[in-house]
Amino acid sequence: MIIKIELFTHCYNKMTDIEKSDIPTPEEEVEHELNARYKPPPEKTIEEIIAADEDDESLRKYKEALLGEAKEGKILVEPDDPRKVLVKKLVLCVPDRDDVELDLTGDLDKLKKQVFIIKEGVSYRIRIDFIVQREIVHGLKYVQKTYRLGVPVDKMTHMVGSYAPKMEIQSYTTPSEDAPSGLMARGSYTVHSLFTDDDKHEHLKWEWTFEIKKDWKD
């Protein structure tokens, strides 16, 4: 009888957790409302941006400085790739430790088998390395949803910003986050990452895994 009651309680708690995870938090409700109200500006080519307000010399110089080498013509880092944004790497940055890199240019399915080890309680940042080519990209965003045992436990949306094309790699680093700690927090987590923009273009979507451990060598 005791076993049956414990099993029932475990199943009930699990179902309750899942039901709670489906209820949006106040922050998620505010984010959804803001996204519903926000109207992204119309896409313009570099030529159209340069031509606009051409009588205003100070504004023209500002735009030329902002656009850099892109104002001289289209920047094509990888001419055979039609995409505007090429996401290259995800990098886990922890103070006083070597960066750990996740190559995002190959078979993304294989990334699910790679596991980042993170010591509980440490502060870390995530850096995204990417290339912008062809045209300016407005309102880039990095969205990260974290799951444990199939249940969502965290969601982050980072506003990356607008970027002009450049020949070199550009990057964005998230604010510092503290890894969870304690016996209950240890274990494997699955992350669904998305690099998108104001126009809801999915520049790259991938899945990866990290494991919280008591120490780096556990």
mmCIF file of C-alpha atoms in Angstrom:
data_model
loop_
_atom_site.group_PDB
_atom_site.id
_atom_site.type_symbol
_atom_site.label_atom_id
_atom_site.label_comp_id
_atom_site.label_asym_id
_atom_site.label_seq_id
_atom_site.Cartn_x
_atom_site.Cartn_y
_atom_site.Cartn_z
ATOM 1 C CA MET A 1 0.000 0.000 0.000
ATOM 2 C CA ILE A 2 2.819 2.398 0.913
ATOM 3 C CA ILE A 3 4.532 1.725 -2.423
ATOM 4 C CA LYS A 4 1.312 2.439 -4.330
ATOM 5 C CA ILE A 5 0.753 5.699 -2.449
ATOM 6 C CA GLU A 6 4.342 6.840 -3.050
ATOM 7 C CA LEU A 7 4.076 5.984 -6.757
ATOM 8 C CA PHE A 8 0.783 7.872 -7.021
ATOM 9 C CA THR A 9 2.277 10.887 -5.231
ATOM 10 C CA HIS A 10 5.316 10.884 -7.517
ATOM 11 C CA CYS A 11 3.158 10.728 -10.647
ATOM 12 C CA TYR A 12 0.818 13.434 -9.329
ATOM 13 C CA ASN A 13 3.725 15.768 -8.542
ATOM 14 C CA LYS A 14 5.233 15.147 -11.969
ATOM 15 C CA MET A 15 1.922 15.926 -13.692
ATOM 16 C CA THR A 16 1.503 19.039 -11.557
ATOM 17 C CA ASP A 17 4.984 20.251 -12.501
ATOM 18 C CA ILE A 18 4.206 19.786 -16.187
ATOM 19 C CA GLU A 19 0.867 21.594 -15.847
ATOM 20 C CA LYS A 20 2.577 24.485 -14.051
ATOM 21 C CA SER A 21 5.230 24.679 -16.778
ATOM 22 C CA ASP A 22 2.489 25.286 -19.337
ATOM 23 C CA ILE A 23 1.254 28.360 -17.444
ATOM 24 C CA PRO A 24 3.112 31.484 -18.627
ATOM 25 C CA THR A 25 4.938 33.494 -15.977
ATOM 26 C CA PRO A 26 4.200 37.239 -15.600
ATOM 27 C CA GLU A 27 7.482 37.977 -17.393
ATOM 28 C CA GLU A 28 6.486 35.739 -20.312
ATOM 29 C CA GLU A 29 3.074 37.417 -20.502
ATOM 30 C CA VAL A 30 4.699 40.870 -20.646
ATOM 31 C CA GLU A 31 7.151 39.653 -23.302
ATOM 32 C CA HIS A 32 4.300 38.219 -25.389
ATOM 33 C CA GLU A 33 2.344 41.478 -25.109
ATOM 34 C CA LEU A 34 5.344 43.580 -26.119
ATOM 35 C CA ASN A 35 6.074 41.298 -29.069
ATOM 36 C CA ALA A 36 2.439 41.520 -30.195
ATOM 37 C CA ARG A 37 2.538 45.323 -30.112
ATOM 38 C CA TYR A 38 5.968 45.733 -31.694
ATOM 39 C CA LYS A 39 6.040 46.505 -35.402
ATOM 40 C CA PRO A 40 9.498 46.041 -36.918
ATOM 41 C CA PRO A 41 10.672 48.735 -39.354
ATOM 42 C CA PRO A 42 10.472 47.860 -43.053
ATOM 43 C CA GLU A 43 13.572 46.222 -44.447
ATOM 44 C CA LYS A 44 15.787 48.564 -46.473
ATOM 45 C CA THR A 45 18.841 47.869 -48.560
ATOM 46 C CA ILE A 46 22.141 49.572 -47.790
ATOM 47 C CA GLU A 47 21.671 51.695 -50.913
ATOM 48 C CA GLU A 48 18.254 52.889 -49.688
ATOM 49 C CA ILE A 49 19.653 53.751 -46.262
ATOM 50 C CA ILE A 50 22.508 55.764 -47.757
ATOM 51 C CA ALA A 51 20.175 57.586 -50.185
ATOM 52 C CA ALA A 52 17.721 58.627 -47.451
ATOM 53 C CA ASP A 53 18.332 62.080 -45.902
ATOM 54 C CA GLU A 54 21.273 62.648 -48.228
ATOM 55 C CA ASP A 55 20.906 66.432 -47.795
ATOM 56 C CA ASP A 56 21.727 66.133 -44.088
ATOM 57 C CA GLU A 57 25.539 66.019 -44.064
ATOM 58 C CA SER A 58 25.932 65.126 -40.385
ATOM 59 C CA LEU A 59 23.449 62.251 -40.715
ATOM 60 C CA ARG A 60 25.137 61.096 -43.917
ATOM 61 C CA LYS A 61 28.545 60.973 -42.205
ATOM 62 C CA TYR A 62 27.033 59.124 -39.243
ATOM 63 C CA LYS A 63 25.515 56.471 -41.513
ATOM 64 C CA GLU A 64 28.776 56.095 -43.441
ATOM 65 C CA ALA A 65 30.680 55.561 -40.198
ATOM 66 C CA LEU A 66 28.058 53.057 -39.036
ATOM 67 C CA LEU A 67 28.061 51.108 -42.283
ATOM 68 C CA GLY A 68 31.848 51.119 -42.657
ATOM 69 C CA GLU A 69 33.088 49.152 -45.640
ATOM 70 C CA ALA A 70 29.555 48.010 -46.474
ATOM 71 C CA LYS A 71 28.791 51.398 -48.012
ATOM 72 C CA GLU A 72 31.277 50.635 -50.814
ATOM 73 C CA GLY A 73 29.267 47.623 -51.999
ATOM 74 C CA LYS A 74 27.847 44.304 -50.892
ATOM 75 C CA ILE A 75 29.915 42.397 -48.369
ATOM 76 C CA LEU A 76 30.065 38.743 -49.374
ATOM 77 C CA VAL A 77 32.077 36.678 -46.914
ATOM 78 C CA GLU A 78 30.702 33.398 -48.254
ATOM 79 C CA PRO A 79 29.302 34.226 -51.724
ATOM 80 C CA ASP A 80 27.774 30.776 -52.264
ATOM 81 C CA ASP A 81 25.690 31.049 -49.087
ATOM 82 C CA PRO A 82 22.525 33.145 -49.660
ATOM 83 C CA ARG A 83 21.950 33.780 -45.949
ATOM 84 C CA LYS A 84 22.518 37.180 -44.374
ATOM 85 C CA VAL A 85 23.564 35.807 -40.974
ATOM 86 C CA LEU A 86 25.970 32.893 -40.629
ATOM 87 C CA VAL A 87 26.183 31.662 -37.040
ATOM 88 C CA LYS A 88 29.595 30.097 -36.443
ATOM 89 C CA LYS A 89 30.118 29.249 -32.773
ATOM 90 C CA LEU A 90 28.596 29.087 -29.336
ATOM 91 C CA VAL A 91 31.224 29.640 -26.658
ATOM 92 C CA LEU A 92 30.872 28.966 -22.936
ATOM 93 C CA CYS A 93 32.931 31.553 -21.039
ATOM 94 C CA VAL A 94 33.797 30.989 -17.377
ATOM 95 C CA PRO A 95 36.251 33.254 -15.498
ATOM 96 C CA ASP A 96 39.721 31.745 -15.013
ATOM 97 C CA ARG A 97 38.967 28.790 -17.282
ATOM 98 C CA ASP A 98 39.554 28.114 -20.969
ATOM 99 C CA ASP A 99 36.575 28.848 -23.200
ATOM 100 C CA VAL A 100 34.638 25.813 -24.400
ATOM 101 C CA GLU A 101 33.453 26.065 -28.003
ATOM 102 C CA LEU A 102 30.572 24.481 -29.881
ATOM 103 C CA ASP A 103 31.054 24.505 -33.655
ATOM 104 C CA LEU A 104 27.768 25.456 -35.328
ATOM 105 C CA THR A 105 28.917 25.072 -38.924
ATOM 106 C CA GLY A 106 28.662 21.276 -39.197
ATOM 107 C CA ASP A 107 26.056 18.613 -38.504
ATOM 108 C CA LEU A 108 23.846 20.162 -35.818
ATOM 109 C CA ASP A 109 22.379 16.780 -34.846
ATOM 110 C CA LYS A 110 25.790 15.719 -33.530
ATOM 111 C CA LEU A 111 25.780 18.619 -31.067
ATOM 112 C CA LYS A 112 23.193 16.793 -28.969
ATOM 113 C CA LYS A 113 25.859 14.226 -28.056
ATOM 114 C CA GLN A 114 28.352 16.850 -26.885
ATOM 115 C CA VAL A 115 27.986 17.839 -23.246
ATOM 116 C CA PHE A 116 29.252 20.981 -21.547
ATOM 117 C CA ILE A 117 30.259 20.391 -17.931
ATOM 118 C CA ILE A 118 29.468 23.322 -15.654
ATOM 119 C CA LYS A 119 30.409 23.439 -11.983
ATOM 120 C CA GLU A 120 27.416 24.287 -9.815
ATOM 121 C CA GLY A 121 27.130 27.907 -8.713
ATOM 122 C CA VAL A 122 29.750 29.356 -11.080
ATOM 123 C CA SER A 123 29.138 32.510 -13.094
ATOM 124 C CA TYR A 124 29.263 32.040 -16.835
ATOM 125 C CA ARG A 125 28.487 33.830 -20.087
ATOM 126 C CA ILE A 126 27.556 32.576 -23.522
ATOM 127 C CA ARG A 127 29.152 34.150 -26.587
ATOM 128 C CA ILE A 128 27.729 33.782 -30.074
ATOM 129 C CA ASP A 129 30.122 34.322 -33.005
ATOM 130 C CA PHE A 130 28.477 35.165 -36.320
ATOM 131 C CA ILE A 131 28.975 36.810 -39.698
ATOM 132 C CA VAL A 132 26.639 39.355 -41.287
ATOM 133 C CA GLN A 133 26.817 39.661 -45.059
ATOM 134 C CA ARG A 134 24.835 41.156 -47.974
ATOM 135 C CA GLU A 135 22.536 43.532 -46.045
ATOM 136 C CA ILE A 136 22.026 45.119 -42.634
ATOM 137 C CA VAL A 137 20.205 42.867 -40.177
ATOM 138 C CA HIS A 138 17.808 44.545 -37.746
ATOM 139 C CA GLY A 139 17.002 43.472 -34.213
ATOM 140 C CA LEU A 140 18.936 40.241 -33.850
ATOM 141 C CA LYS A 141 17.838 38.154 -30.862
ATOM 142 C CA TYR A 142 19.244 35.135 -29.075
ATOM 143 C CA VAL A 143 16.530 32.978 -27.490
ATOM 144 C CA GLN A 144 17.406 30.091 -25.182
ATOM 145 C CA LYS A 145 14.963 27.621 -23.616
ATOM 146 C CA THR A 146 16.281 25.138 -21.065
ATOM 147 C CA TYR A 147 14.641 21.798 -20.247
ATOM 148 C CA ARG A 148 15.242 19.137 -17.642
ATOM 149 C CA LEU A 149 13.652 15.721 -18.071
ATOM 150 C CA GLY A 150 11.530 17.234 -20.836
ATOM 151 C CA VAL A 151 10.094 19.943 -18.569
ATOM 152 C CA PRO A 152 10.927 23.624 -19.319
ATOM 153 C CA VAL A 153 12.809 25.210 -16.423
ATOM 154 C CA ASP A 154 14.133 28.478 -17.874
ATOM 155 C CA LYS A 155 13.815 30.834 -20.829
ATOM 156 C CA MET A 156 16.036 33.756 -21.796
ATOM 157 C CA THR A 157 15.687 36.259 -24.616
ATOM 158 C CA HIS A 158 18.668 38.520 -25.315
ATOM 159 C CA MET A 159 18.437 41.517 -27.624
ATOM 160 C CA VAL A 160 21.618 41.315 -29.690
ATOM 161 C CA GLY A 161 21.011 44.421 -31.830
ATOM 162 C CA SER A 162 21.303 45.534 -35.453
ATOM 163 C CA TYR A 163 24.455 44.826 -37.429
ATOM 164 C CA ALA A 164 25.916 46.001 -40.712
ATOM 165 C CA PRO A 165 27.777 43.533 -42.951
ATOM 166 C CA LYS A 166 31.482 43.064 -42.222
ATOM 167 C CA MET A 167 34.204 40.816 -43.531
ATOM 168 C CA GLU A 168 35.215 39.751 -40.016
ATOM 169 C CA ILE A 169 33.338 37.741 -37.417
ATOM 170 C CA GLN A 170 31.134 39.718 -35.044
ATOM 171 C CA SER A 171 30.020 38.490 -31.652
ATOM 172 C CA TYR A 172 27.539 38.933 -28.841
ATOM 173 C CA THR A 173 28.108 37.903 -25.221
ATOM 174 C CA THR A 174 25.205 37.388 -22.833
ATOM 175 C CA PRO A 175 25.166 38.969 -19.372
ATOM 176 C CA SER A 176 26.645 36.842 -16.610
ATOM 177 C CA GLU A 177 24.446 34.010 -15.310
ATOM 178 C CA ASP A 178 24.900 31.871 -12.196
ATOM 179 C CA ALA A 179 24.643 28.120 -12.685
ATOM 180 C CA PRO A 180 22.155 26.441 -10.317
ATOM 181 C CA SER A 181 23.625 24.714 -7.284
ATOM 182 C CA GLY A 182 22.717 22.049 -4.775
ATOM 183 C CA LEU A 183 22.043 18.352 -4.969
ATOM 184 C CA MET A 184 18.652 18.775 -6.684
ATOM 185 C CA ALA A 185 20.114 21.033 -9.362
ATOM 186 C CA ARG A 186 22.822 18.609 -10.477
ATOM 187 C CA GLY A 187 22.201 16.659 -13.640
ATOM 188 C CA SER A 188 21.711 17.074 -17.387
ATOM 189 C CA TYR A 189 19.878 19.928 -19.082
ATOM 190 C CA THR A 190 18.860 20.271 -22.717
ATOM 191 C CA VAL A 191 18.955 23.683 -24.352
ATOM 192 C CA HIS A 192 17.045 24.790 -27.454
ATOM 193 C CA SER A 193 18.788 27.830 -28.935
ATOM 194 C CA LEU A 194 17.512 30.169 -31.632
ATOM 195 C CA PHE A 195 19.204 33.077 -33.393
ATOM 196 C CA THR A 196 16.439 35.180 -34.906
ATOM 197 C CA ASP A 197 15.514 38.821 -35.587
ATOM 198 C CA ASP A 198 12.671 41.350 -35.552
ATOM 199 C CA ASP A 199 11.262 39.884 -38.763
ATOM 200 C CA LYS A 200 11.217 36.395 -37.212
ATOM 201 C CA HIS A 201 13.808 34.989 -39.609
ATOM 202 C CA GLU A 202 15.361 31.840 -38.119
ATOM 203 C CA HIS A 203 19.037 32.336 -38.859
ATOM 204 C CA LEU A 204 19.944 29.208 -36.924
ATOM 205 C CA LYS A 205 18.214 26.841 -34.520
ATOM 206 C CA TRP A 206 20.108 24.172 -32.627
ATOM 207 C CA GLU A 207 20.001 21.945 -29.561
ATOM 208 C CA TRP A 208 22.784 21.271 -27.084
ATOM 209 C CA THR A 209 23.336 19.834 -23.614
ATOM 210 C CA PHE A 210 25.098 20.817 -20.421
ATOM 211 C CA GLU A 211 25.506 19.016 -17.126
ATOM 212 C CA ILE A 212 25.688 20.629 -13.709
ATOM 213 C CA LYS A 213 28.207 18.856 -11.461
ATOM 214 C CA LYS A 214 29.581 19.407 -7.965
ATOM 215 C CA ASP A 215 33.015 20.045 -9.402
ATOM 216 C CA TRP A 216 34.618 20.330 -12.835
ATOM 217 C CA LYS A 217 36.200 16.871 -12.551
ATOM 218 C CA ASP A 218 33.256 14.919 -11.072
#
